Amino acid sequence: MHSVKSTEVNSPETLSPRPAPPDFFPFYIVPGISNFRDIGGWPSATGQIRKGILYRGSDTNRVQPDGIVKLQGLGIKTDFDLRSKQQIEKTGGYKEIDGIERKWTPVFNDEQYTEEAARKRYELYAGEGADGIVEAFVEILTSGAQMFGTVLRQIIATVPTPTDSDMRTAPALFMHCTTGNNRTGVFIALLLLLLDVPTELVVNDYTLSEQGLAPTRHINVDRLLKKGAFEEYGPDEARRKCERMVGARAESMLALVEEVDRRWGGPKGYFKQEVGLGNAEVQKLRDILIVPAPSVG
């Protein structure tokens, strides 16, 4: 039997290569942006979620020239940046992209994104069970309700319904936080639930961030470690907690769905009570974002 030296087992050069970016739908390979995908394509109770209107992903700080070409080719006209001021400053600002208007719509204001508040959220995200992360998710939904209303009302105002003659020229939107799994993931999940996508598929969509972030997980984990996240736990446990922070566990989203039902009576209650959408606006969103399911055969 061939023996392997222990020094080789632990050597980074002998570890499994990092996974390539996923290239199956709903993912798109956009060089420099991880976890980039279309929210469309999922079956709804009355059809299918429309493709090519709303995209999600991580921030654009490291987008490459061919990544910019890809974004432009997808017809994206607006970039909604959900990050807080401190996050943007610490990562070197933001990327201006020709032909795409950046709209800064932070989920948390300056007072909500202090070092102390951020560390508390880290603990909630990295906890073993679902209670902590659901608490963090509910804070996202309440603090970011105004932002969400801004995004959705832009869709209502600028995207024609599928029956309109100019449907092919519909301007697309891109919505992102830092990694695209927590803030962005929670809002997209609630939107899909509003559009009658079955819960199990909404959970599936949320967990796709595990694959979407896999190629760059080491970058995000190292960034958190350099910030001193969880350093009081020691290096091994700190790394494990950081890896949980940039994960997307099914049980987390299932627990959030239950909490939304308990707190707001379901997604419609959330959109009406927190986001402030009226019945006509909810119906307009449904008219825009739900299309007939493709025929089989």
mmCIF file of C-alpha atoms in Angstrom:
data_model
loop_
_atom_site.group_PDB
_atom_site.id
_atom_site.type_symbol
_atom_site.label_atom_id
_atom_site.label_comp_id
_atom_site.label_asym_id
_atom_site.label_seq_id
_atom_site.Cartn_x
_atom_site.Cartn_y
_atom_site.Cartn_z
ATOM 1 C CA MET A 1 0.000 0.000 0.000
ATOM 2 C CA HIS A 2 1.317 3.420 -0.901
ATOM 3 C CA SER A 3 1.865 5.591 2.164
ATOM 4 C CA VAL A 4 1.413 9.348 2.204
ATOM 5 C CA LYS A 5 3.517 11.521 4.447
ATOM 6 C CA SER A 6 1.548 13.516 6.970
ATOM 7 C CA THR A 7 3.152 16.710 5.745
ATOM 8 C CA GLU A 8 1.711 16.013 2.305
ATOM 9 C CA VAL A 9 -1.786 15.387 3.645
ATOM 10 C CA ASN A 10 -1.917 18.831 5.237
ATOM 11 C CA SER A 11 -0.174 20.655 2.418
ATOM 12 C CA PRO A 12 -2.428 23.113 0.529
ATOM 13 C CA GLU A 13 -0.983 21.857 -2.738
ATOM 14 C CA THR A 14 -2.407 18.363 -2.127
ATOM 15 C CA LEU A 15 -5.891 19.484 -1.130
ATOM 16 C CA SER A 16 -8.781 19.011 -3.555
ATOM 17 C CA PRO A 17 -8.907 21.797 -6.122
ATOM 18 C CA ARG A 18 -11.466 24.506 -5.504
ATOM 19 C CA PRO A 19 -14.706 23.918 -7.391
ATOM 20 C CA ALA A 20 -15.347 25.739 -10.632
ATOM 21 C CA PRO A 21 -18.201 28.246 -10.738
ATOM 22 C CA PRO A 22 -21.502 26.429 -11.347
ATOM 23 C CA ASP A 23 -22.612 26.754 -14.955
ATOM 24 C CA PHE A 24 -26.110 25.248 -14.785
ATOM 25 C CA PHE A 25 -29.288 27.302 -14.747
ATOM 26 C CA PRO A 26 -30.111 29.517 -12.887
ATOM 27 C CA PHE A 27 -26.379 30.347 -12.571
ATOM 28 C CA TYR A 28 -24.461 32.473 -15.046
ATOM 29 C CA ILE A 29 -20.690 32.687 -15.111
ATOM 30 C CA VAL A 30 -19.832 36.354 -14.657
ATOM 31 C CA PRO A 31 -16.060 36.651 -14.149
ATOM 32 C CA GLY A 32 -15.391 38.481 -10.910
ATOM 33 C CA ILE A 33 -18.885 38.057 -9.439
ATOM 34 C CA SER A 34 -19.673 34.892 -7.524
ATOM 35 C CA ASN A 35 -23.078 33.351 -6.820
ATOM 36 C CA PHE A 36 -24.624 35.195 -9.785
ATOM 37 C CA ARG A 37 -27.952 33.822 -10.927
ATOM 38 C CA ASP A 38 -31.420 34.523 -12.304
ATOM 39 C CA ILE A 39 -34.333 34.393 -9.865
ATOM 40 C CA GLY A 40 -36.569 33.154 -12.689
ATOM 41 C CA GLY A 41 -37.306 29.683 -13.972
ATOM 42 C CA TRP A 42 -38.903 28.269 -10.829
ATOM 43 C CA PRO A 43 -42.398 26.797 -11.194
ATOM 44 C CA SER A 44 -45.228 28.714 -9.563
ATOM 45 C CA ALA A 45 -48.715 27.555 -8.665
ATOM 46 C CA THR A 46 -49.996 29.475 -11.699
ATOM 47 C CA GLY A 47 -47.088 29.225 -14.133
ATOM 48 C CA GLN A 48 -43.362 29.921 -13.958
ATOM 49 C CA ILE A 49 -41.253 32.800 -12.652
ATOM 50 C CA ARG A 50 -40.148 34.961 -15.526
ATOM 51 C CA LYS A 51 -36.504 34.811 -16.503
ATOM 52 C CA GLY A 52 -34.226 37.687 -17.392
ATOM 53 C CA ILE A 53 -35.763 40.352 -15.144
ATOM 54 C CA LEU A 54 -34.132 40.134 -11.712
ATOM 55 C CA TYR A 55 -30.658 38.765 -11.039
ATOM 56 C CA ARG A 56 -28.870 38.250 -7.732
ATOM 57 C CA GLY A 57 -25.280 37.716 -6.646
ATOM 58 C CA SER A 58 -22.281 39.021 -4.732
ATOM 59 C CA ASP A 59 -20.769 42.494 -4.925
ATOM 60 C CA THR A 60 -19.142 43.868 -8.061
ATOM 61 C CA ASN A 61 -15.819 44.983 -6.517
ATOM 62 C CA ARG A 62 -13.773 42.357 -8.361
ATOM 63 C CA VAL A 63 -15.792 42.136 -11.579
ATOM 64 C CA GLN A 64 -13.576 41.572 -14.625
ATOM 65 C CA PRO A 65 -13.920 43.319 -18.005
ATOM 66 C CA ASP A 66 -15.541 40.242 -19.554
ATOM 67 C CA GLY A 67 -17.830 40.074 -16.516
ATOM 68 C CA ILE A 68 -18.967 43.615 -17.242
ATOM 69 C CA VAL A 69 -19.688 42.632 -20.837
ATOM 70 C CA LYS A 70 -21.784 39.735 -19.519
ATOM 71 C CA LEU A 71 -23.825 42.008 -17.241
ATOM 72 C CA GLN A 72 -24.442 44.417 -20.089
ATOM 73 C CA GLY A 73 -25.367 41.551 -22.411
ATOM 74 C CA LEU A 74 -28.008 40.370 -19.942
ATOM 75 C CA GLY A 75 -29.707 43.734 -20.282
ATOM 76 C CA ILE A 76 -29.072 44.823 -16.694
ATOM 77 C CA LYS A 77 -29.728 48.534 -16.310
ATOM 78 C CA THR A 78 -29.829 48.951 -12.531
ATOM 79 C CA ASP A 79 -27.559 47.635 -9.769
ATOM 80 C CA PHE A 80 -29.142 47.707 -6.296
ATOM 81 C CA ASP A 81 -26.340 47.661 -3.725
ATOM 82 C CA LEU A 82 -27.633 46.453 -0.343
ATOM 83 C CA ARG A 83 -24.350 46.853 1.550
ATOM 84 C CA SER A 84 -23.793 49.270 4.402
ATOM 85 C CA LYS A 85 -21.524 52.289 4.105
ATOM 86 C CA GLN A 86 -18.837 50.760 6.325
ATOM 87 C CA GLN A 87 -18.759 47.557 4.274
ATOM 88 C CA ILE A 88 -18.328 49.459 1.041
ATOM 89 C CA GLU A 89 -15.560 51.650 2.454
ATOM 90 C CA LYS A 90 -13.637 48.694 3.907
ATOM 91 C CA THR A 91 -13.657 46.896 0.562
ATOM 92 C CA GLY A 92 -12.352 49.843 -1.386
ATOM 93 C CA GLY A 93 -15.538 51.493 -2.586
ATOM 94 C CA TYR A 94 -17.716 50.281 -5.437
ATOM 95 C CA LYS A 95 -17.430 49.632 -9.137
ATOM 96 C CA GLU A 96 -18.978 52.009 -11.659
ATOM 97 C CA ILE A 97 -20.187 50.086 -14.706
ATOM 98 C CA ASP A 98 -20.953 51.805 -17.988
ATOM 99 C CA GLY A 99 -24.630 51.634 -18.856
ATOM 100 C CA ILE A 100 -25.686 50.280 -15.450
ATOM 101 C CA GLU A 101 -26.978 52.712 -12.836
ATOM 102 C CA ARG A 102 -25.904 51.875 -9.286
ATOM 103 C CA LYS A 103 -28.514 52.578 -6.625
ATOM 104 C CA TRP A 104 -27.282 52.430 -3.068
ATOM 105 C CA THR A 105 -30.110 50.929 -1.011
ATOM 106 C CA PRO A 106 -28.529 49.692 2.243
ATOM 107 C CA VAL A 107 -30.434 47.243 4.410
ATOM 108 C CA PHE A 108 -28.819 48.673 7.559
ATOM 109 C CA ASN A 109 -28.136 52.332 8.290
ATOM 110 C CA ASP A 110 -24.955 53.591 9.958
ATOM 111 C CA GLU A 111 -26.357 53.255 13.462
ATOM 112 C CA GLN A 112 -27.354 49.632 12.804
ATOM 113 C CA TYR A 113 -23.965 48.655 11.403
ATOM 114 C CA THR A 114 -21.612 49.433 14.257
ATOM 115 C CA GLU A 115 -18.813 46.997 15.087
ATOM 116 C CA GLU A 116 -20.792 45.802 18.097
ATOM 117 C CA ALA A 117 -23.943 45.218 16.058
ATOM 118 C CA ALA A 118 -21.994 43.446 13.320
ATOM 119 C CA ARG A 119 -20.379 41.071 15.821
ATOM 120 C CA LYS A 120 -23.781 40.220 17.268
ATOM 121 C CA ARG A 121 -25.037 39.348 13.787
ATOM 122 C CA TYR A 122 -21.941 37.211 13.207
ATOM 123 C CA GLU A 123 -22.852 35.135 16.256
ATOM 124 C CA LEU A 124 -26.429 34.754 15.039
ATOM 125 C CA TYR A 125 -25.353 33.682 11.537
ATOM 126 C CA ALA A 126 -22.790 31.200 12.838
ATOM 127 C CA GLY A 127 -24.896 29.514 15.512
ATOM 128 C CA GLU A 128 -25.467 25.779 15.512
ATOM 129 C CA GLY A 129 -29.261 25.846 15.419
ATOM 130 C CA ALA A 130 -31.738 27.913 13.420
ATOM 131 C CA ASP A 131 -33.004 30.281 16.144
ATOM 132 C CA GLY A 132 -30.111 32.712 15.879
ATOM 133 C CA ILE A 133 -30.052 32.996 12.129
ATOM 134 C CA VAL A 134 -33.826 33.414 11.980
ATOM 135 C CA GLU A 135 -33.498 36.324 14.406
ATOM 136 C CA ALA A 136 -30.912 37.840 12.052
ATOM 137 C CA PHE A 137 -33.139 37.181 9.033
ATOM 138 C CA VAL A 138 -36.130 38.900 10.649
ATOM 139 C CA GLU A 139 -33.938 41.936 11.368
ATOM 140 C CA ILE A 140 -32.969 41.964 7.685
ATOM 141 C CA LEU A 141 -36.608 41.818 6.597
ATOM 142 C CA THR A 142 -37.701 44.636 8.904
ATOM 143 C CA SER A 143 -34.675 46.914 8.455
ATOM 144 C CA GLY A 144 -34.617 46.406 4.694
ATOM 145 C CA ALA A 145 -38.335 46.717 4.018
ATOM 146 C CA GLN A 146 -38.013 50.209 2.545
ATOM 147 C CA MET A 147 -35.190 49.050 0.273
ATOM 148 C CA PHE A 148 -37.265 46.093 -0.882
ATOM 149 C CA GLY A 149 -40.163 48.377 -1.702
ATOM 150 C CA THR A 150 -37.840 50.528 -3.812
ATOM 151 C CA VAL A 151 -36.642 47.514 -5.814
ATOM 152 C CA LEU A 152 -40.095 46.094 -6.363
ATOM 153 C CA ARG A 153 -41.649 49.416 -7.328
ATOM 154 C CA GLN A 154 -38.912 49.888 -9.921
ATOM 155 C CA ILE A 155 -39.893 46.537 -11.413
ATOM 156 C CA ILE A 156 -43.526 47.656 -11.455
ATOM 157 C CA ALA A 157 -42.642 51.010 -13.046
ATOM 158 C CA THR A 158 -40.132 49.856 -15.672
ATOM 159 C CA VAL A 159 -40.804 46.242 -16.651
ATOM 160 C CA PRO A 160 -43.629 45.616 -19.108
ATOM 161 C CA THR A 161 -45.992 42.723 -18.579
ATOM 162 C CA PRO A 162 -45.371 39.617 -20.715
ATOM 163 C CA THR A 163 -48.276 40.542 -22.990
ATOM 164 C CA ASP A 164 -46.805 43.910 -23.945
ATOM 165 C CA SER A 165 -45.268 44.225 -27.397
ATOM 166 C CA ASP A 166 -41.981 45.598 -26.017
ATOM 167 C CA MET A 167 -41.463 42.735 -23.580
ATOM 168 C CA ARG A 168 -38.147 41.778 -25.193
ATOM 169 C CA THR A 169 -36.663 45.145 -24.292
ATOM 170 C CA ALA A 170 -37.467 44.872 -20.585
ATOM 171 C CA PRO A 171 -34.673 46.396 -18.461
ATOM 172 C CA ALA A 172 -33.222 43.896 -16.021
ATOM 173 C CA LEU A 173 -32.152 44.552 -12.434
ATOM 174 C CA PHE A 174 -29.293 43.185 -10.343
ATOM 175 C CA MET A 175 -29.632 42.951 -6.561
ATOM 176 C CA HIS A 176 -26.657 42.150 -4.343
ATOM 177 C CA CYS A 177 -25.121 42.405 -0.909
ATOM 178 C CA THR A 178 -21.576 41.185 -0.175
ATOM 179 C CA THR A 179 -21.885 37.454 -0.870
ATOM 180 C CA GLY A 180 -25.512 37.238 -1.996
ATOM 181 C CA ASN A 181 -26.567 34.535 0.445
ATOM 182 C CA ASN A 182 -28.011 36.253 3.522
ATOM 183 C CA ARG A 183 -29.499 39.698 2.869
ATOM 184 C CA THR A 184 -30.116 39.099 -0.823
ATOM 185 C CA GLY A 185 -31.144 35.483 -0.233
ATOM 186 C CA VAL A 186 -33.775 36.365 2.344
ATOM 187 C CA PHE A 187 -35.455 38.991 0.168
ATOM 188 C CA ILE A 188 -35.487 36.762 -2.914
ATOM 189 C CA ALA A 189 -36.982 33.934 -0.857
ATOM 190 C CA LEU A 190 -39.853 36.148 0.309
ATOM 191 C CA LEU A 191 -40.482 37.357 -3.234
ATOM 192 C CA LEU A 192 -40.606 33.799 -4.579
ATOM 193 C CA LEU A 193 -43.010 32.821 -1.809
ATOM 194 C CA LEU A 194 -45.219 35.786 -2.711
ATOM 195 C CA LEU A 195 -45.231 34.501 -6.299
ATOM 196 C CA ASP A 196 -46.463 31.081 -5.119
ATOM 197 C CA VAL A 197 -43.255 29.127 -5.646
ATOM 198 C CA PRO A 198 -43.534 26.023 -3.418
ATOM 199 C CA THR A 199 -41.641 26.261 -0.155
ATOM 200 C CA GLU A 200 -39.367 23.316 -0.935
ATOM 201 C CA LEU A 201 -38.212 25.029 -4.134
ATOM 202 C CA VAL A 202 -37.649 28.328 -2.331
ATOM 203 C CA VAL A 203 -35.468 26.450 0.133
ATOM 204 C CA ASN A 204 -33.656 24.815 -2.777
ATOM 205 C CA ASP A 205 -33.010 28.213 -4.356
ATOM 206 C CA TYR A 206 -31.620 29.544 -1.081
ATOM 207 C CA THR A 207 -29.259 26.603 -0.621
ATOM 208 C CA LEU A 208 -27.849 27.047 -4.142
ATOM 209 C CA SER A 209 -25.609 29.690 -2.575
ATOM 210 C CA GLU A 210 -23.555 26.802 -1.192
ATOM 211 C CA GLN A 211 -22.522 25.987 -4.753
ATOM 212 C CA GLY A 212 -22.471 29.580 -5.921
ATOM 213 C CA LEU A 213 -20.036 30.632 -3.212
ATOM 214 C CA ALA A 214 -17.906 27.480 -3.162
ATOM 215 C CA PRO A 215 -15.212 28.792 -5.578
ATOM 216 C CA THR A 216 -14.666 31.943 -3.493
ATOM 217 C CA ARG A 217 -15.559 30.712 0.000
ATOM 218 C CA HIS A 218 -11.889 30.814 1.050
ATOM 219 C CA ILE A 219 -11.722 34.526 0.152
ATOM 220 C CA ASN A 220 -14.749 35.383 2.261
ATOM 221 C CA VAL A 221 -13.635 33.228 5.173
ATOM 222 C CA ASP A 222 -10.149 34.763 5.136
ATOM 223 C CA ARG A 223 -11.668 38.257 4.995
ATOM 224 C CA LEU A 224 -13.750 37.542 8.094
ATOM 225 C CA LEU A 225 -10.797 36.029 9.934
ATOM 226 C CA LYS A 226 -8.643 39.080 9.164
ATOM 227 C CA LYS A 227 -11.373 41.254 10.676
ATOM 228 C CA GLY A 228 -10.994 39.266 13.889
ATOM 229 C CA ALA A 229 -14.309 37.445 13.655
ATOM 230 C CA PHE A 230 -14.657 34.857 16.437
ATOM 231 C CA GLU A 231 -10.966 35.137 17.381
ATOM 232 C CA GLU A 232 -11.869 34.520 21.015
ATOM 233 C CA TYR A 233 -12.815 30.935 20.090
ATOM 234 C CA GLY A 234 -9.389 29.995 18.764
ATOM 235 C CA PRO A 235 -8.287 29.577 15.115
ATOM 236 C CA ASP A 236 -10.014 26.268 14.304
ATOM 237 C CA GLU A 237 -13.406 27.161 15.768
ATOM 238 C CA ALA A 238 -13.192 30.694 14.357
ATOM 239 C CA ARG A 239 -12.704 29.286 10.862
ATOM 240 C CA ARG A 240 -15.590 26.856 11.282
ATOM 241 C CA LYS A 241 -17.911 29.655 12.383
ATOM 242 C CA CYS A 242 -16.843 31.840 9.458
ATOM 243 C CA GLU A 243 -17.597 28.983 7.073
ATOM 244 C CA ARG A 244 -21.088 28.709 8.558
ATOM 245 C CA MET A 245 -21.578 32.436 8.034
ATOM 246 C CA VAL A 246 -21.035 32.111 4.290
ATOM 247 C CA GLY A 247 -23.168 28.997 4.008
ATOM 248 C CA ALA A 248 -26.836 28.525 3.198
ATOM 249 C CA ARG A 249 -28.503 25.803 5.263
ATOM 250 C CA ALA A 250 -31.915 24.447 4.343
ATOM 251 C CA GLU A 251 -33.066 24.389 7.965
ATOM 252 C CA SER A 252 -32.394 28.129 8.233
ATOM 253 C CA MET A 253 -34.796 28.980 5.411
ATOM 254 C CA LEU A 254 -37.423 26.474 6.575
ATOM 255 C CA ALA A 255 -37.366 28.057 10.025
ATOM 256 C CA LEU A 256 -37.679 31.542 8.487
ATOM 257 C CA VAL A 257 -40.756 30.492 6.485
ATOM 258 C CA GLU A 258 -42.366 29.304 9.721
ATOM 259 C CA GLU A 259 -41.478 32.597 11.449
ATOM 260 C CA VAL A 260 -42.919 34.651 8.572
ATOM 261 C CA ASP A 261 -46.151 32.679 8.874
ATOM 262 C CA ARG A 262 -46.226 33.224 12.643
ATOM 263 C CA ARG A 263 -45.263 36.909 12.611
ATOM 264 C CA TRP A 264 -47.020 38.224 9.494
ATOM 265 C CA GLY A 265 -49.456 35.488 8.538
ATOM 266 C CA GLY A 266 -47.347 34.572 5.496
ATOM 267 C CA PRO A 267 -45.467 36.410 2.751
ATOM 268 C CA LYS A 268 -48.443 38.531 1.649
ATOM 269 C CA GLY A 269 -48.767 39.847 5.173
ATOM 270 C CA TYR A 270 -45.088 40.765 5.224
ATOM 271 C CA PHE A 271 -45.280 42.666 1.932
ATOM 272 C CA LYS A 272 -48.372 44.572 2.994
ATOM 273 C CA GLN A 273 -47.460 45.281 6.642
ATOM 274 C CA GLU A 274 -43.692 45.850 6.408
ATOM 275 C CA VAL A 275 -42.956 46.755 2.778
ATOM 276 C CA GLY A 276 -46.189 48.705 2.366
ATOM 277 C CA LEU A 277 -47.299 47.222 -0.950
ATOM 278 C CA GLY A 278 -50.971 47.588 -1.755
ATOM 279 C CA ASN A 279 -53.132 44.891 -3.289
ATOM 280 C CA ALA A 280 -52.843 46.459 -6.745
ATOM 281 C CA GLU A 281 -49.045 46.530 -6.510
ATOM 282 C CA VAL A 282 -48.899 42.897 -5.418
ATOM 283 C CA GLN A 283 -51.106 41.909 -8.335
ATOM 284 C CA LYS A 284 -48.990 43.960 -10.750
ATOM 285 C CA LEU A 285 -45.862 42.164 -9.565
ATOM 286 C CA ARG A 286 -47.573 38.852 -10.150
ATOM 287 C CA ASP A 287 -48.677 39.954 -13.639
ATOM 288 C CA ILE A 288 -45.100 40.985 -14.496
ATOM 289 C CA LEU A 289 -43.146 38.133 -12.932
ATOM 290 C CA ILE A 290 -45.330 35.074 -13.521
ATOM 291 C CA VAL A 291 -45.543 33.696 -17.055
ATOM 292 C CA PRO A 292 -47.198 30.547 -18.428
ATOM 293 C CA ALA A 293 -45.220 27.384 -17.789
ATOM 294 C CA PRO A 294 -43.534 25.992 -20.918
ATOM 295 C CA SER A 295 -45.510 23.261 -22.616
ATOM 296 C CA VAL A 296 -44.174 19.733 -22.374
ATOM 297 C CA GLY A 297 -43.894 17.551 -25.446
#
